[in-house]
mmCIF file of C-alpha atoms in Angstrom:
data_model
loop_
_atom_site.group_PDB
_atom_site.id
_atom_site.type_symbol
_atom_site.label_atom_id
_atom_site.label_comp_id
_atom_site.label_asym_id
_atom_site.label_seq_id
_atom_site.Cartn_x
_atom_site.Cartn_y
_atom_site.Cartn_z
ATOM 1 C CA MET A 1 63.979 98.871 197.475
ATOM 2 C CA GLU A 2 65.900 98.545 194.227
ATOM 3 C CA ARG A 3 69.596 98.718 193.429
ATOM 4 C CA LEU A 4 71.722 99.074 190.328
ATOM 5 C CA LEU A 5 75.411 98.255 190.138
ATOM 6 C CA LYS A 6 77.819 98.959 187.310
ATOM 7 C CA ALA A 7 81.530 99.514 186.890
ATOM 8 C CA SER A 8 81.891 102.785 185.050
ATOM 9 C CA PRO A 9 83.714 106.091 185.332
ATOM 10 C CA LYS A 10 80.553 108.042 184.540
ATOM 11 C CA ALA A 11 77.169 108.256 186.251
ATOM 12 C CA THR A 12 75.266 108.994 183.018
ATOM 13 C CA HIS A 13 74.491 105.418 182.111
ATOM 14 C CA GLY A 14 73.446 104.522 185.639
ATOM 15 C CA SER A 15 71.224 107.603 185.808
ATOM 16 C CA LYS A 16 69.421 106.641 182.614
ATOM 17 C CA ALA A 17 68.840 103.112 183.879
ATOM 18 C CA TRP A 18 67.796 104.271 187.337
ATOM 19 C CA ARG A 19 65.176 106.612 185.876
ATOM 20 C CA VAL A 20 63.679 103.625 184.061
ATOM 21 C CA LEU A 21 63.163 101.888 187.401
ATOM 22 C CA GLU A 22 61.779 105.037 189.018
ATOM 23 C CA SER A 23 59.244 105.431 186.205
ATOM 24 C CA GLY A 24 57.975 101.870 186.662
ATOM 25 C CA GLY A 25 60.041 100.096 184.037
ATOM 26 C CA SER A 26 61.254 96.548 184.518
ATOM 27 C CA GLU A 27 64.711 95.409 185.533
ATOM 28 C CA LEU A 28 65.319 94.235 181.954
ATOM 29 C CA ASP A 29 64.260 97.662 180.678
ATOM 30 C CA ALA A 30 66.809 99.276 183.002
ATOM 31 C CA VAL A 31 69.621 97.015 181.825
ATOM 32 C CA GLU A 32 68.806 97.667 178.185
ATOM 33 C CA ARG A 33 68.610 101.426 178.719
ATOM 34 C CA GLY A 34 71.840 101.654 180.699
ATOM 35 C CA CYS A 35 73.906 99.538 178.334
ATOM 36 C CA GLY A 36 72.279 101.205 175.337
ATOM 37 C CA GLN A 37 73.271 104.665 176.554
ATOM 38 C CA CYS A 38 76.855 103.491 176.862
ATOM 39 C CA GLU A 39 76.697 102.242 173.259
ATOM 40 C CA ILE A 40 75.478 105.673 172.138
ATOM 41 C CA ASP A 41 78.191 107.446 174.122
ATOM 42 C CA GLN A 42 80.903 105.074 172.801
ATOM 43 C CA CYS A 43 82.168 104.609 176.353
ATOM 44 C CA ASP A 44 85.952 105.075 176.244
ATOM 45 C CA GLY A 45 85.921 103.594 172.746
ATOM 46 C CA SER A 46 85.415 100.147 174.266
ATOM 47 C CA VAL A 47 81.627 99.965 173.866
ATOM 48 C CA GLY A 48 79.579 100.733 170.773
ATOM 49 C CA TYR A 49 80.572 101.875 167.313
ATOM 50 C CA GLY A 50 83.874 103.446 166.311
ATOM 51 C CA GLY A 51 86.169 101.519 168.639
ATOM 52 C CA SER A 52 88.347 98.402 168.901
ATOM 53 C CA PRO A 53 88.812 97.657 165.199
ATOM 54 C CA ASP A 54 89.727 94.049 164.481
ATOM 55 C CA GLU A 55 92.789 93.104 162.429
ATOM 56 C CA SER A 56 90.894 93.840 159.216
ATOM 57 C CA GLY A 57 89.907 97.285 160.523
ATOM 58 C CA GLU A 58 86.230 96.533 161.214
ATOM 59 C CA THR A 59 84.351 97.246 164.456
ATOM 60 C CA THR A 60 81.909 94.544 165.544
ATOM 61 C CA LEU A 61 79.734 94.346 168.646
ATOM 62 C CA ASP A 62 78.829 91.750 171.311
ATOM 63 C CA ALA A 63 76.022 92.022 173.887
ATOM 64 C CA MET A 64 73.794 89.935 176.125
ATOM 65 C CA ILE A 65 70.858 90.441 178.474
ATOM 66 C CA MET A 66 69.477 87.962 181.027
ATOM 67 C CA ASP A 67 66.172 87.678 182.887
ATOM 68 C CA GLY A 68 66.774 86.179 186.328
ATOM 69 C CA ASN A 69 63.098 85.209 186.736
ATOM 70 C CA THR A 70 62.731 83.081 183.607
ATOM 71 C CA MET A 71 66.453 82.395 183.039
ATOM 72 C CA GLU A 72 65.975 83.542 179.443
ATOM 73 C CA VAL A 73 69.004 84.996 177.689
ATOM 74 C CA GLY A 74 69.284 87.009 174.505
ATOM 75 C CA ALA A 75 72.716 87.589 173.007
ATOM 76 C CA VAL A 76 74.469 88.666 169.827
ATOM 77 C CA ALA A 77 78.121 88.320 168.885
ATOM 78 C CA ASP A 78 80.218 89.600 165.985
ATOM 79 C CA LEU A 79 77.305 91.910 165.143
ATOM 80 C CA ARG A 80 78.131 94.018 162.087
ATOM 81 C CA ARG A 81 76.718 97.357 160.857
ATOM 82 C CA VAL A 82 74.140 97.657 163.662
ATOM 83 C CA LYS A 83 74.828 100.065 166.546
ATOM 84 C CA ASN A 84 72.304 99.015 169.212
ATOM 85 C CA ALA A 85 73.696 95.611 170.158
ATOM 86 C CA ILE A 86 71.938 95.362 173.537
ATOM 87 C CA GLY A 87 68.627 96.216 171.856
ATOM 88 C CA VAL A 88 69.100 93.417 169.340
ATOM 89 C CA ALA A 89 69.984 91.025 172.181
ATOM 90 C CA ARG A 90 66.687 91.921 173.900
ATOM 91 C CA LYS A 91 64.820 91.098 170.681
ATOM 92 C CA VAL A 92 66.411 87.638 170.659
ATOM 93 C CA ILE A 93 64.547 86.949 173.917
ATOM 94 C CA GLU A 94 61.295 88.525 172.774
ATOM 95 C CA TYR A 95 60.982 87.168 169.246
ATOM 96 C CA THR A 96 62.949 83.904 169.046
ATOM 97 C CA LYS A 97 63.369 80.651 170.941
ATOM 98 C CA HIS A 98 67.152 80.983 170.610
ATOM 99 C CA THR A 99 69.763 82.371 172.980
ATOM 100 C CA LEU A 100 72.688 83.565 170.830
ATOM 101 C CA LEU A 101 72.880 84.828 167.248
ATOM 102 C CA VAL A 102 76.222 85.597 165.606
ATOM 103 C CA GLY A 103 77.849 87.312 162.675
ATOM 104 C CA GLU A 104 76.124 88.339 159.466
ATOM 105 C CA SER A 105 73.015 86.360 160.378
ATOM 106 C CA ALA A 106 72.673 88.355 163.603
ATOM 107 C CA SER A 107 72.795 91.537 161.542
ATOM 108 C CA LEU A 108 70.094 90.249 159.184
ATOM 109 C CA PHE A 109 67.928 89.407 162.197
ATOM 110 C CA ALA A 110 68.456 92.936 163.543
ATOM 111 C CA VAL A 111 67.250 94.466 160.285
ATOM 112 C CA ARG A 112 64.137 92.267 160.370
ATOM 113 C CA MET A 113 63.503 93.599 163.875
ATOM 114 C CA GLY A 114 63.610 97.173 162.582
ATOM 115 C CA PHE A 115 67.189 98.190 163.372
ATOM 116 C CA PRO A 116 68.902 100.162 160.583
ATOM 117 C CA TYR A 117 72.196 99.285 158.979
ATOM 118 C CA GLU A 118 74.775 101.891 160.012
ATOM 119 C CA ASP A 119 78.514 102.237 159.509
ATOM 120 C CA LEU A 120 80.355 101.346 162.723
ATOM 121 C CA THR A 121 83.639 102.774 161.429
ATOM 122 C CA THR A 122 84.736 106.265 162.467
ATOM 123 C CA GLN A 123 87.780 108.395 161.818
ATOM 124 C CA LYS A 124 89.079 107.364 165.236
ATOM 125 C CA SER A 125 88.790 103.650 164.520
ATOM 126 C CA LEU A 126 90.450 104.123 161.143
ATOM 127 C CA SER A 127 93.285 105.974 162.860
ATOM 128 C CA LEU A 128 93.709 103.192 165.431
ATOM 129 C CA TYR A 129 93.859 100.641 162.647
ATOM 130 C CA SER A 130 96.366 102.653 160.637
ATOM 131 C CA GLU A 131 98.640 103.119 163.643
ATOM 132 C CA TRP A 132 98.522 99.388 164.346
ATOM 133 C CA LEU A 133 99.521 98.549 160.768
ATOM 134 C CA ASN A 134 102.396 101.021 160.989
ATOM 135 C CA GLN A 135 103.610 99.256 164.131
ATOM 136 C CA SER A 136 103.984 95.924 162.292
ATOM 137 C CA CYS A 137 100.583 94.829 163.623
ATOM 138 C CA GLN A 138 101.683 94.854 167.253
ATOM 139 C CA PRO A 139 100.187 93.622 169.474
ATOM 140 C CA ASN A 140 98.181 90.785 167.973
ATOM 141 C CA TYR A 141 96.655 87.476 169.027
ATOM 142 C CA TRP A 142 98.522 84.980 166.835
ATOM 143 C CA LYS A 143 100.936 82.281 167.996
ATOM 144 C CA ASN A 144 102.769 79.307 166.471
ATOM 145 C CA VAL A 145 102.710 80.847 163.002
ATOM 146 C CA VAL A 146 105.133 81.987 160.312
ATOM 147 C CA PRO A 147 106.272 84.625 159.696
ATOM 148 C CA ASP A 148 106.948 85.583 163.317
ATOM 149 C CA SER A 149 103.761 87.306 164.518
ATOM 150 C CA SER A 150 105.714 89.374 167.042
ATOM 151 C CA LYS A 151 107.584 91.117 164.232
ATOM 152 C CA SER A 152 105.320 91.280 161.190
ATOM 153 C CA CYS A 153 101.764 91.505 159.928
ATOM 154 C CA GLY A 154 101.629 88.270 157.974
ATOM 155 C CA PRO A 155 99.663 86.783 156.270
ATOM 156 C CA TYR A 156 100.402 83.914 158.616
ATOM 157 C CA LYS A 157 100.577 80.192 158.149
ATOM 158 C CA ARG A 158 100.774 77.535 160.821
ATOM 159 C CA ARG A 159 104.151 76.247 161.874
ATOM 160 C CA GLU A 160 104.784 72.557 161.431
ATOM 161 C CA GLU A 161 105.939 72.218 165.030
ATOM 162 C CA VAL A 162 103.749 73.721 167.718
ATOM 163 C CA THR A 163 105.534 75.089 170.769
ATOM 164 C CA TYR A 164 103.806 75.408 174.103
ATOM 165 C CA LYS A 165 104.625 78.306 176.379
ATOM 166 C CA GLU A 166 102.857 80.484 178.904
ATOM 167 C CA GLU A 167 100.135 82.519 177.270
ATOM 168 C CA GLN A 168 100.649 86.234 176.905
ATOM 169 C CA THR A 169 97.683 87.797 178.652
ATOM 170 C CA SER A 170 96.108 91.125 177.861
ATOM 171 C CA SER A 171 97.725 92.520 181.006
ATOM 172 C CA GLN A 172 101.107 91.924 179.380
ATOM 173 C CA ARG A 173 99.934 93.724 176.265
ATOM 174 C CA SER A 174 98.066 96.700 177.709
ATOM 175 C CA VAL A 175 95.600 97.077 180.527
ATOM 176 C CA HIS A 176 93.867 99.746 178.441
ATOM 177 C CA ASN A 177 93.171 97.687 175.328
ATOM 178 C CA HIS A 178 89.597 96.562 175.920
ATOM 179 C CA ASP A 179 86.690 96.815 178.262
ATOM 180 C CA THR A 180 82.997 96.022 178.751
ATOM 181 C CA ILE A 181 79.994 97.607 180.357
ATOM 182 C CA GLY A 182 78.280 95.132 182.664
ATOM 183 C CA MET A 183 75.157 95.797 184.697
ATOM 184 C CA VAL A 184 73.320 94.020 187.506
ATOM 185 C CA VAL A 185 69.885 95.214 188.641
ATOM 186 C CA ILE A 186 68.104 93.950 191.767
ATOM 187 C CA GLY A 187 64.449 95.041 191.907
ATOM 188 C CA VAL A 188 62.184 95.772 194.877
ATOM 189 C CA SER A 189 60.819 92.221 194.854
ATOM 190 C CA GLY A 190 64.257 90.668 194.438
ATOM 191 C CA THR A 191 63.979 90.239 190.677
ATOM 192 C CA VAL A 192 67.443 90.158 189.118
ATOM 193 C CA ALA A 193 68.503 91.139 185.589
ATOM 194 C CA SER A 194 71.926 91.600 184.060
ATOM 195 C CA GLY A 195 73.555 92.546 180.783
ATOM 196 C CA THR A 196 76.748 93.456 178.949
ATOM 197 C CA SER A 197 77.843 95.296 175.825
ATOM 198 C CA THR A 198 81.269 95.668 174.207
ATOM 199 C CA ASN A 199 83.105 96.018 170.936
ATOM 200 C CA GLY A 200 85.607 93.426 172.110
ATOM 201 C CA ALA A 201 89.373 93.204 172.120
ATOM 202 C CA ILE A 202 91.118 95.676 169.849
ATOM 203 C CA HIS A 203 92.964 94.078 166.891
ATOM 204 C CA LYS A 204 91.276 90.731 167.502
ATOM 205 C CA LEU A 205 91.018 88.137 164.759
ATOM 206 C CA PRO A 206 87.794 88.632 162.769
ATOM 207 C CA GLY A 207 85.128 86.347 164.190
ATOM 208 C CA ARG A 208 86.582 86.286 167.699
ATOM 209 C CA VAL A 209 83.962 86.228 170.457
ATOM 210 C CA GLY A 210 84.928 86.935 174.062
ATOM 211 C CA ASP A 211 83.141 86.470 177.356
ATOM 212 C CA SER A 212 80.690 89.374 177.201
ATOM 213 C CA PRO A 213 77.837 87.728 175.217
ATOM 214 C CA ILE A 214 78.212 84.348 176.939
ATOM 215 C CA ALA A 215 75.717 83.686 179.739
ATOM 216 C CA GLY A 216 77.611 82.825 182.915
ATOM 217 C CA ALA A 217 80.800 84.439 181.653
ATOM 218 C CA GLY A 218 80.088 88.115 180.905
ATOM 219 C CA SER A 219 77.155 88.237 183.301
ATOM 220 C CA TYR A 220 74.574 86.035 184.996
ATOM 221 C CA ALA A 221 71.263 86.644 186.770
ATOM 222 C CA ASP A 222 69.189 84.344 188.939
ATOM 223 C CA SER A 223 66.383 85.838 191.018
ATOM 224 C CA THR A 224 66.727 83.030 193.563
ATOM 225 C CA ALA A 225 70.376 83.868 194.286
ATOM 226 C CA GLY A 226 71.724 87.098 192.787
ATOM 227 C CA GLY A 227 73.625 88.512 189.838
ATOM 228 C CA ALA A 228 77.180 89.131 188.708
ATOM 229 C CA ALA A 229 79.072 90.772 185.860
ATOM 230 C CA ALA A 230 82.704 90.342 184.870
ATOM 231 C CA THR A 231 85.094 92.320 182.710
ATOM 232 C CA GLY A 232 88.686 91.921 181.592
ATOM 233 C CA ASP A 233 90.567 89.436 179.428
ATOM 234 C CA GLY A 234 87.567 87.608 178.013
ATOM 235 C CA ASP A 235 89.565 84.877 176.300
ATOM 236 C CA ILE A 236 90.792 83.718 179.706
ATOM 237 C CA MET A 237 87.801 84.591 181.877
ATOM 238 C CA MET A 238 85.183 82.859 179.728
ATOM 239 C CA ARG A 239 86.885 79.525 180.390
ATOM 240 C CA PHE A 240 85.868 79.763 184.052
ATOM 241 C CA LEU A 241 82.293 81.100 183.768
ATOM 242 C CA PRO A 242 83.054 83.572 186.566
ATOM 243 C CA SER A 243 79.641 85.236 186.734
ATOM 244 C CA TYR A 244 77.814 81.925 187.006
ATOM 245 C CA GLN A 245 80.292 80.680 189.602
ATOM 246 C CA ALA A 246 79.884 83.821 191.705
ATOM 247 C CA VAL A 247 76.104 83.487 191.708
ATOM 248 C CA GLU A 248 76.379 79.851 192.740
ATOM 249 C CA TYR A 249 78.649 80.826 195.625
ATOM 250 C CA MET A 250 76.045 83.370 196.754
ATOM 251 C CA ARG A 251 73.319 80.726 196.432
ATOM 252 C CA MET A 252 75.222 78.719 199.032
ATOM 253 C CA GLY A 253 75.180 81.716 201.367
ATOM 254 C CA THR A 254 78.591 83.159 200.568
ATOM 255 C CA ASP A 255 78.953 86.903 201.103
ATOM 256 C CA PRO A 256 79.036 88.756 197.741
ATOM 257 C CA THR A 257 82.531 90.145 198.263
ATOM 258 C CA VAL A 258 83.868 86.724 199.240
ATOM 259 C CA ALA A 259 82.092 85.196 196.230
ATOM 260 C CA CYS A 260 83.840 87.702 193.965
ATOM 261 C CA GLN A 261 87.175 87.022 195.637
ATOM 262 C CA LYS A 262 86.834 83.250 195.309
ATOM 263 C CA VAL A 263 86.105 83.575 191.594
ATOM 264 C CA ILE A 264 89.194 85.733 191.037
ATOM 265 C CA SER A 265 91.352 83.347 193.094
ATOM 266 C CA ARG A 266 90.181 80.368 191.048
ATOM 267 C CA ILE A 267 91.263 81.999 187.787
ATOM 268 C CA GLN A 268 94.567 83.117 189.346
ATOM 269 C CA LYS A 269 95.579 79.493 189.871
ATOM 270 C CA TYR A 270 95.761 78.998 186.109
ATOM 271 C CA ALA A 271 96.515 82.536 184.906
ATOM 272 C CA PRO A 272 98.291 84.464 187.705
ATOM 273 C CA THR A 273 98.706 87.646 185.670
ATOM 274 C CA PHE A 274 95.282 87.711 184.034
ATOM 275 C CA PHE A 275 93.527 91.060 183.748
ATOM 276 C CA GLY A 276 90.012 91.030 185.192
ATOM 277 C CA ALA A 277 87.431 91.972 187.802
ATOM 278 C CA ILE A 278 83.911 91.047 188.864
ATOM 279 C CA ILE A 279 81.003 92.569 190.784
ATOM 280 C CA CYS A 280 78.400 90.509 192.657
ATOM 281 C CA ALA A 281 75.046 91.255 194.304
ATOM 282 C CA ASN A 282 72.695 88.910 196.141
ATOM 283 C CA THR A 283 68.904 89.112 196.311
ATOM 284 C CA THR A 284 68.940 91.142 199.541
ATOM 285 C CA GLY A 285 70.903 93.846 197.736
ATOM 286 C CA SER A 286 74.223 93.241 199.463
ATOM 287 C CA TYR A 287 77.063 93.600 196.986
ATOM 288 C CA GLY A 288 80.810 93.408 196.600
ATOM 289 C CA ALA A 289 83.642 93.398 194.087
ATOM 290 C CA ALA A 290 87.112 91.971 193.494
ATOM 291 C CA CYS A 291 89.859 92.267 190.899
ATOM 292 C CA ASN A 292 93.146 90.578 190.125
ATOM 293 C CA LYS A 293 95.800 93.035 191.263
ATOM 294 C CA ILE A 294 98.625 93.264 188.730
ATOM 295 C CA PRO A 295 101.120 96.026 187.882
ATOM 296 C CA GLY A 296 99.191 99.010 186.544
ATOM 297 C CA PHE A 297 95.860 97.648 187.765
ATOM 298 C CA THR A 298 95.457 97.495 191.513
ATOM 299 C CA GLN A 299 91.978 98.971 191.874
ATOM 300 C CA PHE A 300 88.932 99.742 189.771
ATOM 301 C CA HIS A 301 85.819 101.883 189.837
ATOM 302 C CA PHE A 302 82.171 100.895 189.554
ATOM 303 C CA MET A 303 78.860 102.702 189.925
ATOM 304 C CA VAL A 304 76.118 102.021 192.454
ATOM 305 C CA SER A 305 72.549 103.329 192.546
ATOM 306 C CA SER A 306 70.133 102.768 195.415
ATOM 307 C CA PRO A 307 67.375 104.665 197.268
ATOM 308 C CA LEU A 308 69.915 105.714 199.900
ATOM 309 C CA LEU A 309 71.958 107.563 197.294
ATOM 310 C CA SER A 310 70.782 110.871 195.826
ATOM 311 C CA ARG A 311 72.466 109.969 192.557
ATOM 312 C CA PRO A 312 74.531 107.110 191.082
ATOM 313 C CA THR A 313 77.712 106.954 193.124
ATOM 314 C CA GLU A 314 81.169 105.861 192.075
ATOM 315 C CA GLN A 315 82.740 103.206 194.297
ATOM 316 C CA LEU A 316 86.405 102.278 194.386
ATOM 317 C CA GLN A 317 87.353 98.635 194.708
ATOM 318 C CA HIS A 318 90.741 98.844 196.385
ATOM 319 C CA ARG A 319 90.320 96.476 199.270
ATOM 320 C CA LEU A 320 87.712 93.772 199.502
ATOM 321 C CA TYR A 321 84.552 94.945 201.190
ATOM 322 C CA THR A 322 80.787 94.515 201.096
ATOM 323 C CA TYR A 323 77.982 97.056 201.173
ATOM 324 C CA ASP A 324 74.453 96.370 202.299
ATOM 325 C CA PRO A 325 72.022 99.146 201.290
ATOM 326 C CA PRO A 326 68.307 98.425 200.718
ATOM 327 C CA ARG A 327 66.797 97.311 197.409
ATOM 328 C CA PRO A 328 66.420 98.272 194.656
ATOM 329 C CA ILE A 329 70.063 98.386 193.645
ATOM 330 C CA MET A 330 71.879 98.841 190.355
ATOM 331 C CA LEU A 331 75.533 97.945 189.710
ATOM 332 C CA LEU A 332 77.455 98.869 186.574
ATOM 333 C CA THR A 333 80.857 97.333 185.947
ATOM 334 C CA ARG A 334 83.236 99.093 183.654
ATOM 335 C CA ALA A 335 86.557 99.061 185.328
ATOM 336 C CA PHE A 336 89.455 99.186 183.023
ATOM 337 C CA HIS A 337 89.656 102.572 181.426
ATOM 338 C CA ASN A 338 89.391 104.063 184.882
ATOM 339 C CA LEU A 339 92.235 102.294 186.616
ATOM 340 C CA LYS A 340 94.836 103.955 188.785
ATOM 341 C CA GLU A 341 98.390 103.145 187.822
ATOM 342 C CA GLU A 342 100.859 102.806 190.644
#
């Protein structure tokens, strides 16, 4: 029996991926289809074209896909003028011996693989950029620069004396400012695949790459142990490789929910107010989720598909718990534009 897990407010992307499995497609095919549909739908403006313009006003894309049987990974970061980021990431596995391609060179590779150049800018992204400029470029990701980055747009130069203070996390800025689609698929035989796609943190510095396209950070798949996908403040979360760590906990026999919780607790020790969540599934199809509960973000939603469910079903992570339906299973993790403020 197969399962699919994702965190998402909509069942559409899970349904597309689930139909791939039902029609005999592979776990990788399902991940690519599910994430690709979210790119087409511009999920909440946080995935695909037309969202999260950087501080120069451009939208760029990050994505990765991982085969838990071979441990192969294909990823792209800072992808420009190409809409189907997860599709390009899949081609990195199929047609190169590399793992991650970035920037303009990733776009050139995409064109060689048959993907068209397309404008990722929309009227909405232009409006977001214009509003940000009119608000003196607030918020932004600069520190230790002159002029004061909390009051002006720059251009900035480094200060002679560097001051060290507690980092301002994305939760202090806005819990709505960026998001990722992450997917974990467990097949009938226990084969695991995972993937992510995002347009990154809004108003980021050009060239910034977060956790989503990094294997072990945005997601991780190992058919001998399980899979996981994380979402949230990528600049903090990628330092801890949360998806890899969760899978390793499950390898040691840890319950998926407890594995998720331990990963969140580890990050909390260094960044108590960080904004993030993770879903985990082991090879039996048991799964769980955990998030860092902060003001405005005390629970999140994710989608689950399995043979016991007539359709992809939205689950609410409010308290820590574990489910154990039969394989196959599909999890999709897109939490943050669906949070409940309290």
